[in-house]
Amino acid sequence: MFEARLLNGSLWKKIIESIKDVVEDANWECSGSGISLQGMDSSHVALVSLHLKSDAFDPYRCDRNISLGLSSTNLSKILKCSSNDDSVIIRTSEASDNVSFIFESSNSEKVSQFDLKLMNIDSEHLGIPDMEYDSIVKMPSNEFQRICRDLSLLGESVQIACTKDGVQFTSSGSIGSGKISLRPNITAENLDDTVNIELNEAVLLTFALRYLNFFTKATSLAPRVILSFKTEHPLVVEYQIQDIGYLKFYLAPKIEDDDTKQTTTPD
Amino acid sequence: MCGRCVIMRDGGAIRRRCAHYPYKSSCTADTASDSSHCLPRWYQEGESSYQPSYNVCPRDNLPVLLSSDHPHACDGEGPEDRILQMMQWGLVPSWHKGAAKDFAYLLNNCRSESLFDKASFRNAFTRGHRCVVPVDGFYEWKLIAGKKYPQYIQSVDNDSMLMLAGIFDIHRQTPDSNPLYTVTLITTEAHPVFSEVHHRMPAVLQGAQQVADWLDFRRVTDKQAYSIIIPTTGLTWYAVGNSVNNVYYKGEDCVLPRKAEPVKEKSKGITLDTFFKKTPVKRKLEDSRTLKRVKDESKNES
């Protein structure tokens, strides 16, 4: 038996909307510690790692570890049937092929139940090593979303440079180029508006804006975003979901190479 | 193989480069720069039809050096023991019946190993139709990472011509029609030094004596001549541009060294599999067939 009730049901909607562009089908791993999900996009460039603590749910009952194979698209369709102030109960049993989503209105006058058929999804769990990052930037999540959106008007990739002076986002394409610089700002009135840079070493990395724009759909989940950089390693874009969990995105860097394109006609 | 070559000198220069010690008493050394040498004579209208080219291709005409003892060359026009004659590159055997253009094979090269085996070459070779094609250099395509890049190969001695061993044949469509002279270049296994460019190379005759022996079909037997054909060194090469790929392009820039191509900064996408280790996880459900169907259906809907 598995049952988890989340009072703030709209959180589910936000989470699913944040990940569904990256991960189509994924196994939701339910255990005593909470609900986790890990999945990669089809091209293996981006990875989603989500964890929601069991404390986030009331009640939370997980008799045995269970894996729920679900399509993000179908899950999104079902969750759109809930109202923002509904509480959401997820319920299934080990013998069942279905998982039930029960939406309860805040005044308990309306209860809706949707059953989704479970899928058998072959997945590979990736071991993500702990590492020390060269640079960690903490900034307002909406600012990061804006930067990614604006620069994607110019090019497909963004070059991110972290130095002691700040962080610089650069993109260029056929119509021109753009450069957005943020200086560390720890004096802002609102703590959420500050830009903190922890710098061990300066980094210069390039990433696909297409994926960053997918990731920033999670902006509504957290006021702050944490960007962790390490030279020639994936970028981590992390959103802390209140104090109940996190949503992390990993994005492989684009490596510059000097492969030249040469054309010859064979003899 | 050898499918393109360069003959950039004018007719007079080729004659001078083909100067040799006379072996006929009648051949005088009147016009040679070195008074002890004599120069070959251009056969018939050969010199006027000759055009220098930086990209000589099969089916083009090229100057060929041969002994004037060949019956067709004994036209009584001069006492020289060698002639330079324009011939079409690509052997058309004498036994071919019909028009030369209908000969289905392009025999611009002849493997030395098959000189005695293949009828196309054996007939010409055993009748002593040996000749030399003097070239300034030739092209070979070097395979680098799955792509072919043209290389220009010349003698280490910049000013000298390469004397390539060949065989020629004479084809007549009908007994009364004009003869067509065609030539093929003999190739050998590449010398180990050259093998970095290609596994075959043209047979380059080294020195005046080898040229003389190869051409002197009356004195030097087929087998003796055959022993001359060995892989040789003394070549140098460099990459050239792609203009040589076009058979119709004969310009001087064919032999210019290939320009370093601008390095294009290209972003190479790499995947997360490079960074994270995989652990396969497979979820077993009792009726996977049903569930797979469900998955397929849901995909169709979306």
Coordinates of C-alpha atoms in Angstrom, one line a residue:
Chain A
M1 CA 0.0 0.0 0.0
F2 CA 1.2 3.4 -0.9
E3 CA -0.5 6.6 0.0
A4 CA 0.7 10.2 0.0
R5 CA -1.4 13.3 0.5
L6 CA -0.1 16.7 -0.4
L7 CA -2.1 19.6 0.9
N8 CA -0.8 22.1 -1.6
G9 CA -1.8 20.1 -4.7
S10 CA -0.7 22.9 -7.1
L11 CA 2.9 22.0 -6.2
W12 CA 2.4 18.7 -8.2
K13 CA 1.2 20.7 -11.2
K14 CA 4.3 22.9 -11.0
I15 CA 6.6 20.0 -10.7
I16 CA 5.2 18.1 -13.6
E17 CA 5.1 21.2 -15.8
S18 CA 8.8 21.7 -15.0
I19 CA 10.0 18.3 -15.9
K20 CA 7.6 17.1 -18.7
D21 CA 9.6 18.8 -21.4
V22 CA 12.8 17.0 -20.3
V23 CA 11.5 13.6 -19.3
E24 CA 8.7 11.9 -21.1
D25 CA 8.4 8.6 -19.2
A26 CA 9.9 8.1 -15.8
N27 CA 9.7 5.8 -12.8
W28 CA 8.6 7.6 -9.6
E29 CA 10.4 5.8 -6.8
C30 CA 8.4 5.8 -3.6
S31 CA 10.2 4.7 -0.4
G32 CA 10.0 5.4 3.3
S33 CA 12.1 8.6 2.9
G34 CA 9.8 10.1 0.2
I35 CA 9.3 10.2 -3.5
S36 CA 12.1 10.5 -6.0
L37 CA 12.4 10.7 -9.7
Q38 CA 15.4 10.5 -12.0
G39 CA 15.2 10.7 -15.7
M40 CA 17.1 11.8 -18.7
D41 CA 15.9 13.4 -21.9
S42 CA 16.0 11.2 -25.0
S43 CA 19.3 12.6 -26.2
H44 CA 21.0 12.1 -22.8
V45 CA 22.0 15.7 -22.6
A46 CA 19.8 16.7 -19.6
L47 CA 18.9 14.9 -16.5
V48 CA 16.1 15.6 -13.9
S49 CA 16.5 14.6 -10.3
L50 CA 13.6 15.3 -8.0
H51 CA 13.2 14.4 -4.3
L52 CA 10.2 15.2 -2.1
K53 CA 10.6 14.2 1.5
S54 CA 8.0 12.1 3.2
D55 CA 7.5 15.0 5.7
A56 CA 6.0 17.0 2.8
F57 CA 3.0 14.6 2.8
D58 CA 0.4 14.1 5.5
P59 CA -0.3 11.3 5.7
Y60 CA 2.5 9.4 4.0
R61 CA 2.4 5.6 4.0
C62 CA 4.8 3.4 2.1
D63 CA 4.7 -0.2 3.2
R64 CA 7.3 -1.3 0.7
N65 CA 9.3 0.5 -1.8
I66 CA 7.4 0.9 -5.0
S67 CA 8.2 2.2 -8.5
L68 CA 5.4 4.0 -10.4
G69 CA 6.1 4.1 -14.2
L70 CA 4.2 7.2 -15.5
S71 CA 4.1 9.3 -18.6
S72 CA 4.7 12.9 -17.7
T73 CA 2.3 14.0 -20.4
N74 CA -0.5 11.9 -19.1
L75 CA 0.3 12.9 -15.5
S76 CA 0.1 16.5 -16.6
K77 CA -3.3 16.0 -18.2
I78 CA -4.7 14.4 -15.1
L79 CA -3.3 17.0 -12.7
K80 CA -4.8 19.8 -14.8
C81 CA -8.1 18.4 -13.7
S82 CA -7.3 19.6 -10.1
S83 CA -7.9 23.1 -8.7
N84 CA -5.0 25.0 -7.3
D85 CA -6.2 24.8 -3.7
D86 CA -7.1 21.1 -3.9
S87 CA -5.2 18.6 -1.9
V88 CA -3.8 15.7 -3.9
I89 CA -3.8 12.1 -2.7
I90 CA -1.7 9.6 -4.6
R91 CA -2.7 6.0 -3.8
T92 CA -1.8 2.6 -5.2
S93 CA -1.2 -0.9 -4.0
E94 CA 1.6 -3.3 -4.9
A95 CA -0.8 -5.6 -6.8
S96 CA -2.4 -2.8 -8.8
D97 CA -1.7 -1.8 -12.3
N98 CA -3.2 1.6 -11.6
V99 CA -2.3 4.6 -9.5
S100 CA -5.1 6.8 -8.2
F101 CA -5.0 10.6 -8.0
I102 CA -7.7 11.9 -5.7
F103 CA -8.3 15.7 -5.7
E104 CA -10.1 17.1 -2.6
S105 CA -11.4 20.6 -2.6
S106 CA -10.4 22.7 0.4
N107 CA -13.9 22.6 1.8
S108 CA -14.1 18.8 1.2
E109 CA -17.2 19.3 -0.9
K110 CA -15.7 17.9 -4.0
V111 CA -13.7 14.8 -4.5
S112 CA -12.4 13.7 -7.9
Q113 CA -10.6 10.5 -8.6
F114 CA -8.5 9.7 -11.7
D115 CA -6.8 6.4 -12.2
L116 CA -3.8 6.3 -14.4
K117 CA -2.5 3.0 -15.8
L118 CA 1.0 2.2 -14.8
M119 CA 3.7 1.6 -17.4
N120 CA 6.6 -0.7 -17.5
I121 CA 9.5 1.6 -18.1
D122 CA 13.1 0.4 -18.5
S123 CA 15.3 3.0 -17.0
E124 CA 18.8 3.4 -16.1
H125 CA 19.7 5.0 -12.8
L126 CA 22.7 7.2 -13.1
G127 CA 25.1 7.5 -10.2
I128 CA 25.8 11.2 -9.8
P129 CA 29.1 11.7 -8.0
D130 CA 29.5 14.2 -5.3
M131 CA 31.9 16.8 -6.4
E132 CA 33.3 20.2 -5.5
Y133 CA 32.2 22.8 -7.9
D134 CA 34.5 25.6 -9.2
S135 CA 31.8 28.2 -8.9
I136 CA 28.3 28.3 -7.4
V137 CA 26.0 31.1 -8.3
K138 CA 22.8 31.8 -6.3
M139 CA 20.5 34.2 -7.9
P140 CA 16.8 35.0 -8.2
S141 CA 15.1 32.3 -10.3
N142 CA 13.0 34.7 -12.3
E143 CA 16.2 36.7 -13.2
F144 CA 17.8 33.5 -14.5
Q145 CA 14.6 32.7 -16.5
R146 CA 14.6 36.1 -18.0
I147 CA 18.3 35.9 -19.0
C148 CA 17.8 32.5 -20.7
R149 CA 14.7 33.6 -22.5
D150 CA 16.3 36.9 -23.7
L151 CA 19.5 35.2 -24.9
S152 CA 17.7 32.5 -26.7
L153 CA 16.4 35.2 -29.1
L154 CA 20.0 35.5 -30.3
G155 CA 21.5 32.1 -30.4
E156 CA 21.2 28.5 -29.5
S157 CA 24.0 28.4 -26.9
V158 CA 24.9 30.5 -23.9
Q159 CA 28.4 31.0 -22.8
I160 CA 28.6 31.4 -19.0
A161 CA 31.7 33.0 -17.5
C162 CA 32.1 33.1 -13.7
T163 CA 34.8 35.3 -12.4
K164 CA 35.5 37.2 -9.3
D165 CA 33.8 40.2 -10.9
G166 CA 30.6 38.4 -11.5
V167 CA 28.8 36.1 -13.9
Q168 CA 28.4 36.9 -17.5
F169 CA 26.0 35.2 -19.9
T170 CA 26.8 35.6 -23.7
S171 CA 25.1 34.4 -26.7
S172 CA 25.5 35.1 -30.4
G173 CA 23.8 34.2 -33.6
S174 CA 23.1 35.3 -37.1
I175 CA 21.3 38.5 -36.1
G176 CA 23.9 39.6 -33.5
S177 CA 25.0 38.9 -30.0
G178 CA 24.0 39.7 -26.5
K179 CA 25.9 39.9 -23.2
I180 CA 24.3 40.1 -19.7
S181 CA 26.5 40.6 -16.7
L182 CA 25.5 40.2 -13.1
R183 CA 27.7 41.5 -10.3
P184 CA 27.6 40.0 -6.8
N185 CA 24.9 41.9 -4.9
I186 CA 24.5 41.1 -1.3
T187 CA 23.0 44.4 -0.2
A188 CA 19.6 44.0 -1.8
E189 CA 16.7 44.7 0.6
N190 CA 15.0 41.4 -0.2
L191 CA 17.3 38.4 0.4
D192 CA 15.7 36.6 -2.6
D193 CA 17.0 39.3 -4.9
T194 CA 20.7 38.9 -4.0
V195 CA 23.2 37.5 -6.3
N196 CA 25.9 35.4 -4.5
I197 CA 28.9 33.9 -6.2
E198 CA 31.1 31.4 -4.4
L199 CA 34.2 31.2 -6.5
N200 CA 36.9 28.6 -6.1
E201 CA 38.0 28.9 -9.7
A202 CA 36.9 31.0 -12.7
V203 CA 34.9 28.9 -15.2
L204 CA 33.8 29.4 -18.8
L205 CA 31.3 26.9 -20.1
T206 CA 28.8 26.7 -22.9
F207 CA 25.3 25.2 -22.7
A208 CA 22.3 24.8 -24.9
L209 CA 19.7 27.4 -24.2
R210 CA 16.9 25.2 -25.3
Y211 CA 17.4 23.0 -22.2
L212 CA 17.9 25.9 -19.9
N213 CA 14.6 27.3 -21.0
F214 CA 13.0 23.9 -20.2
F215 CA 14.6 24.0 -16.7
T216 CA 13.4 27.6 -15.9
K217 CA 9.8 26.4 -16.1
A218 CA 10.6 25.4 -12.5
T219 CA 10.9 29.1 -11.6
S220 CA 7.5 29.1 -9.9
L221 CA 8.7 26.4 -7.5
A222 CA 11.4 28.5 -5.9
P223 CA 12.4 32.1 -5.6
R224 CA 16.1 31.3 -5.9
V225 CA 18.0 29.1 -8.2
I226 CA 21.5 27.7 -7.5
L227 CA 23.8 27.2 -10.5
S228 CA 26.8 25.0 -9.9
F229 CA 29.6 25.1 -12.4
K230 CA 32.7 22.9 -12.9
T231 CA 35.0 23.1 -15.9
E232 CA 34.0 20.4 -18.5
H233 CA 31.4 19.1 -16.2
P234 CA 27.6 19.3 -16.3
L235 CA 25.9 22.3 -15.0
V236 CA 23.5 21.8 -12.0
V237 CA 20.4 24.0 -11.9
E238 CA 18.8 23.5 -8.5
Y239 CA 15.5 24.7 -7.2
Q240 CA 14.9 24.1 -3.5
I241 CA 11.2 23.3 -3.1
Q242 CA 10.5 25.1 0.2
D243 CA 11.9 22.8 2.8
I244 CA 10.4 19.7 1.5
G245 CA 12.7 18.7 -1.3
Y246 CA 14.5 19.8 -4.4
L247 CA 14.4 19.7 -8.1
K248 CA 17.8 19.5 -9.8
F249 CA 18.6 19.6 -13.5
Y250 CA 21.9 18.5 -14.9
L251 CA 23.0 19.7 -18.3
A252 CA 26.0 18.5 -20.3
P253 CA 28.3 21.2 -21.4
K254 CA 29.1 21.9 -25.1
I255 CA 32.7 21.3 -25.6
E256 CA 34.5 23.4 -28.2
D257 CA 36.6 21.4 -30.6
D258 CA 38.6 22.3 -33.7
D259 CA 37.2 19.7 -36.0
T260 CA 37.3 21.4 -39.3
K261 CA 35.0 20.5 -42.1
Q262 CA 36.8 19.7 -45.3
T263 CA 35.3 18.6 -48.5
T264 CA 37.1 16.7 -51.2
T265 CA 35.9 14.8 -54.2
P266 CA 37.3 11.3 -54.2
D267 CA 39.7 10.5 -56.9
Chain B
M1 CA 47.1 4.1 -58.9
C2 CA 48.1 7.1 -60.8
G3 CA 45.2 9.0 -62.3
R4 CA 46.4 12.5 -62.7
C5 CA 49.7 14.1 -63.5
V6 CA 51.4 17.4 -64.2
I7 CA 53.3 18.2 -67.3
M8 CA 54.0 21.9 -67.1
R9 CA 57.0 22.5 -69.3
D10 CA 56.9 23.5 -72.9
G11 CA 57.7 21.2 -75.8
G12 CA 61.3 22.3 -76.0
A13 CA 62.0 21.8 -72.3
I14 CA 60.6 18.3 -72.4
R15 CA 62.9 17.5 -75.2
R16 CA 65.9 18.8 -73.2
R17 CA 64.8 16.8 -70.2
C18 CA 64.6 13.7 -72.3
A19 CA 68.1 14.2 -73.7
H20 CA 70.1 11.0 -73.7
Y21 CA 73.4 9.5 -74.7
P22 CA 73.0 8.5 -78.3
Y23 CA 73.5 4.8 -79.2
K24 CA 72.9 5.2 -82.9
S25 CA 75.9 6.4 -84.8
S26 CA 73.6 8.5 -86.9
C27 CA 72.3 10.4 -83.9
T28 CA 74.3 13.5 -83.5
A29 CA 74.4 15.7 -80.5
D30 CA 74.0 18.9 -82.4
T31 CA 71.2 20.5 -80.3
A32 CA 71.8 19.2 -76.9
S33 CA 73.0 21.6 -74.2
D34 CA 75.5 19.0 -73.2
S35 CA 77.4 18.2 -76.4
S36 CA 77.5 14.5 -75.6
H37 CA 73.7 14.2 -75.5
C38 CA 71.2 14.0 -78.2
L39 CA 67.6 15.2 -78.1
P40 CA 64.5 13.2 -79.1
R41 CA 62.5 14.4 -82.0
W42 CA 58.8 15.3 -81.8
Y43 CA 56.9 12.8 -83.9
Q44 CA 54.9 14.3 -86.7
E45 CA 52.8 17.3 -85.4
G46 CA 53.4 16.3 -81.8
E47 CA 54.9 19.5 -80.5
S48 CA 52.2 21.8 -82.0
S49 CA 49.4 19.7 -80.5
Y50 CA 51.0 19.5 -77.1
Q51 CA 49.6 21.7 -74.3
P52 CA 51.2 22.0 -70.9
S53 CA 48.7 21.1 -68.2
Y54 CA 48.7 21.1 -64.4
N55 CA 46.0 18.5 -64.4
V56 CA 46.5 15.8 -67.0
C57 CA 43.6 13.3 -66.8
P58 CA 43.0 10.0 -68.4
R59 CA 41.7 10.4 -72.0
D60 CA 43.9 13.6 -72.3
N61 CA 46.8 13.5 -74.7
L62 CA 50.3 13.5 -73.2
P63 CA 53.8 13.3 -74.6
V64 CA 55.4 9.9 -74.6
L65 CA 59.0 9.0 -75.1
L66 CA 59.7 5.9 -77.1
S67 CA 62.3 4.4 -79.3
S68 CA 62.4 5.4 -82.9
D69 CA 63.0 1.8 -83.8
H70 CA 59.2 1.1 -83.5
P71 CA 58.0 0.6 -87.1
H72 CA 55.6 3.5 -87.1
A73 CA 58.3 5.8 -85.9
C74 CA 60.6 5.1 -88.7
D75 CA 59.2 7.8 -90.9
G76 CA 62.6 8.8 -92.2
E77 CA 62.3 12.3 -90.9
G78 CA 65.3 12.2 -88.7
P79 CA 68.2 10.1 -87.4
E80 CA 67.4 10.4 -83.7
D81 CA 66.9 7.1 -81.8
R82 CA 64.1 8.4 -79.7
I83 CA 60.9 10.3 -80.4
L84 CA 58.3 12.2 -78.4
Q85 CA 54.9 11.3 -79.5
M86 CA 51.5 12.5 -78.3
M87 CA 49.3 9.7 -77.1
Q88 CA 46.0 9.4 -75.5
W89 CA 46.1 8.3 -71.8
G90 CA 44.2 5.1 -71.3
L91 CA 45.2 2.0 -73.2
V92 CA 42.9 0.8 -76.0
P93 CA 44.3 -2.7 -77.0
S94 CA 45.0 -3.3 -80.7
W95 CA 42.7 -6.4 -80.6
H96 CA 39.7 -4.3 -79.7
K97 CA 37.2 -4.4 -82.5
G98 CA 35.1 -1.4 -83.1
A99 CA 35.6 2.3 -82.2
A100 CA 38.1 3.1 -79.6
K101 CA 35.5 5.1 -77.7
D102 CA 33.4 1.9 -77.3
F103 CA 36.2 0.2 -75.4
A104 CA 34.5 -0.2 -72.1
Y105 CA 37.6 -0.1 -69.8
L106 CA 39.6 2.8 -68.8
L107 CA 43.1 1.4 -68.6
N108 CA 45.1 4.4 -67.5
N109 CA 47.1 2.2 -65.1
C110 CA 48.6 -1.3 -65.5
R111 CA 49.6 -3.3 -62.5
S112 CA 53.1 -4.5 -63.0
E113 CA 52.0 -7.9 -61.5
S114 CA 49.6 -8.4 -64.4
L115 CA 51.8 -7.3 -67.3
F116 CA 52.1 -10.9 -68.5
D117 CA 48.7 -12.0 -67.4
K118 CA 46.1 -9.5 -68.8
A119 CA 45.6 -9.8 -72.5
S120 CA 45.2 -6.0 -72.7
F121 CA 48.7 -5.4 -71.5
R122 CA 50.5 -8.7 -72.4
N123 CA 50.1 -8.1 -76.2
A124 CA 51.5 -4.7 -76.1
F125 CA 54.3 -5.5 -73.6
T126 CA 55.5 -8.7 -75.3
R127 CA 55.6 -6.8 -78.6
G128 CA 58.0 -4.4 -77.0
H129 CA 55.6 -1.4 -76.8
R130 CA 57.5 0.1 -73.9
C131 CA 57.6 3.8 -73.4
V132 CA 58.3 6.5 -70.9
V133 CA 56.0 9.3 -69.9
P134 CA 58.0 12.3 -68.6
V135 CA 56.0 14.2 -66.0
D136 CA 56.8 17.0 -63.6
G137 CA 54.7 15.2 -60.9
F138 CA 51.5 13.4 -60.3
Y139 CA 48.6 13.5 -57.9
E140 CA 47.5 10.9 -55.4
W141 CA 44.6 11.0 -53.0
K142 CA 45.5 10.3 -49.4
L143 CA 42.9 8.9 -47.2
I144 CA 42.7 10.9 -43.9
A145 CA 39.9 10.1 -41.5
G146 CA 37.7 8.7 -44.2
K147 CA 38.2 11.6 -46.5
K148 CA 40.5 11.8 -49.5
Y149 CA 42.9 14.7 -49.8
P150 CA 44.9 15.3 -53.0
Q151 CA 48.7 15.3 -52.7
Y152 CA 51.1 16.5 -55.3
I153 CA 54.1 14.2 -55.7
Q154 CA 57.3 15.2 -57.4
S155 CA 60.9 14.4 -57.5
V156 CA 63.0 15.4 -54.6
D157 CA 65.2 17.2 -57.2
N158 CA 62.7 19.9 -57.9
D159 CA 63.9 20.6 -61.5
S160 CA 63.9 17.1 -62.8
M161 CA 61.1 15.2 -64.4
L162 CA 59.8 11.8 -63.3
M163 CA 60.3 9.2 -65.9
L164 CA 57.2 7.0 -65.6
A165 CA 57.3 3.6 -67.2
G166 CA 54.4 2.8 -69.5
I167 CA 53.3 0.7 -72.4
F168 CA 51.5 1.8 -75.5
D169 CA 49.4 0.2 -78.1
I170 CA 48.1 1.1 -81.5
H171 CA 44.5 0.7 -82.3
R172 CA 42.8 0.8 -85.7
Q173 CA 39.1 0.6 -86.1
T174 CA 39.5 -0.7 -89.6
P175 CA 42.8 -1.6 -91.4
D176 CA 42.6 1.6 -93.4
S177 CA 41.6 4.0 -90.6
N178 CA 44.0 6.3 -88.8
P179 CA 45.9 4.6 -85.9
L180 CA 45.1 5.7 -82.4
Y181 CA 48.1 5.6 -80.1
T182 CA 47.2 5.1 -76.4
V183 CA 49.3 4.7 -73.3
T184 CA 49.0 3.3 -69.8
L185 CA 51.2 3.9 -66.8
I186 CA 52.6 0.9 -64.9
T187 CA 52.1 0.8 -61.2
T188 CA 53.8 -1.2 -58.5
E189 CA 53.3 -1.8 -54.8
A190 CA 54.1 1.4 -53.0
H191 CA 57.6 1.8 -51.6
P192 CA 57.4 1.8 -47.7
V193 CA 58.2 5.4 -47.6
F194 CA 55.4 6.3 -50.1
S195 CA 52.9 3.9 -48.6
E196 CA 51.7 6.6 -46.2
V197 CA 50.2 8.3 -49.2
H198 CA 48.9 5.3 -51.1
H199 CA 49.4 1.6 -51.4
R200 CA 50.3 1.8 -55.1
M201 CA 52.6 4.1 -57.0
P202 CA 53.7 4.6 -60.6
A203 CA 56.8 2.8 -61.7
V204 CA 59.5 5.6 -61.8
L205 CA 62.6 4.8 -63.8
Q206 CA 65.7 5.9 -62.0
G207 CA 68.5 7.3 -64.1
A208 CA 69.3 7.4 -67.8
Q209 CA 70.4 3.8 -67.9
Q210 CA 67.0 2.5 -66.7
V211 CA 65.2 4.7 -69.2
A212 CA 67.5 3.5 -72.0
D213 CA 66.9 -0.2 -71.0
W214 CA 63.2 0.2 -70.8
L215 CA 62.9 1.9 -74.2
D216 CA 65.4 -0.4 -76.0
F217 CA 63.0 -3.1 -76.8
R218 CA 65.3 -4.7 -79.4
R219 CA 68.2 -5.3 -77.0
V220 CA 66.5 -5.6 -73.6
T221 CA 64.1 -8.5 -73.3
D222 CA 60.7 -8.3 -71.7
K223 CA 61.9 -10.1 -68.6
Q224 CA 64.9 -7.9 -68.2
A225 CA 62.7 -4.9 -68.6
Y226 CA 60.3 -6.2 -66.1
S227 CA 63.0 -6.5 -63.5
I228 CA 63.5 -2.7 -63.8
I229 CA 60.0 -2.1 -62.4
I230 CA 60.4 -1.8 -58.7
P231 CA 59.0 0.6 -56.1
T232 CA 61.3 3.5 -55.8
T233 CA 62.1 6.4 -53.5
G234 CA 63.3 9.9 -54.3
L235 CA 59.8 11.4 -54.2
T236 CA 58.5 14.3 -52.1
W237 CA 54.9 15.4 -51.7
Y238 CA 52.6 18.0 -50.2
A239 CA 48.9 18.5 -49.9
V240 CA 47.2 20.6 -52.6
G241 CA 43.8 22.2 -52.8
N242 CA 40.7 20.6 -54.1
S243 CA 40.7 22.3 -57.5
V244 CA 42.6 19.3 -58.9
N245 CA 39.5 17.2 -58.3
N246 CA 37.8 18.8 -61.2
V247 CA 39.0 17.1 -64.4
Y248 CA 38.3 20.1 -66.5
Y249 CA 40.4 22.4 -64.4
K250 CA 44.0 22.7 -65.6
G251 CA 45.1 25.8 -63.9
E252 CA 48.4 26.5 -62.2
D253 CA 47.0 26.6 -58.8
C254 CA 46.4 22.8 -58.9
V255 CA 49.9 22.4 -57.6
L256 CA 49.8 25.1 -55.0
P257 CA 50.1 23.9 -51.4
R258 CA 46.7 23.5 -49.7
K259 CA 45.9 26.5 -47.7
A260 CA 45.4 25.9 -44.0
E261 CA 41.7 26.0 -43.7
P262 CA 40.2 28.4 -41.1
V263 CA 39.6 26.5 -37.9
K264 CA 35.9 26.6 -37.3
E265 CA 35.0 26.6 -33.7
K266 CA 32.3 24.0 -33.5
S267 CA 30.5 23.1 -30.4
K268 CA 30.4 19.4 -29.9
G269 CA 27.5 18.1 -27.9
I270 CA 28.4 15.5 -25.3
T271 CA 26.0 13.5 -23.2
L272 CA 25.7 13.0 -19.5
D273 CA 26.6 9.4 -20.0
T274 CA 30.2 10.7 -20.1
F275 CA 29.9 11.9 -16.5
F276 CA 27.5 9.6 -14.7
K277 CA 27.7 5.9 -14.3
K278 CA 24.7 3.8 -15.3
T279 CA 22.9 1.3 -13.1
P280 CA 20.2 -0.5 -14.9
V281 CA 16.9 -0.6 -13.2
K282 CA 14.1 -2.8 -14.6
R283 CA 10.7 -2.8 -13.2
K284 CA 8.9 -6.1 -13.6
L285 CA 5.1 -6.1 -13.8
E286 CA 3.0 -9.2 -14.0
D287 CA 1.3 -8.5 -17.2
S288 CA 3.9 -6.5 -19.2
R289 CA 2.1 -7.1 -22.5
T290 CA -1.0 -5.3 -21.3
L291 CA 1.0 -2.5 -20.0
K292 CA 3.1 -2.2 -23.1
R293 CA -0.1 -1.9 -25.0
V294 CA -1.3 0.8 -22.7
K295 CA 1.9 2.7 -23.2
D296 CA 1.7 2.4 -27.0
E297 CA -1.9 3.6 -26.9
S298 CA -1.1 6.5 -24.7
K299 CA 1.7 7.5 -27.0
N300 CA -0.6 7.4 -30.0
E301 CA -3.1 9.6 -28.2
S302 CA -0.4 12.2 -27.4

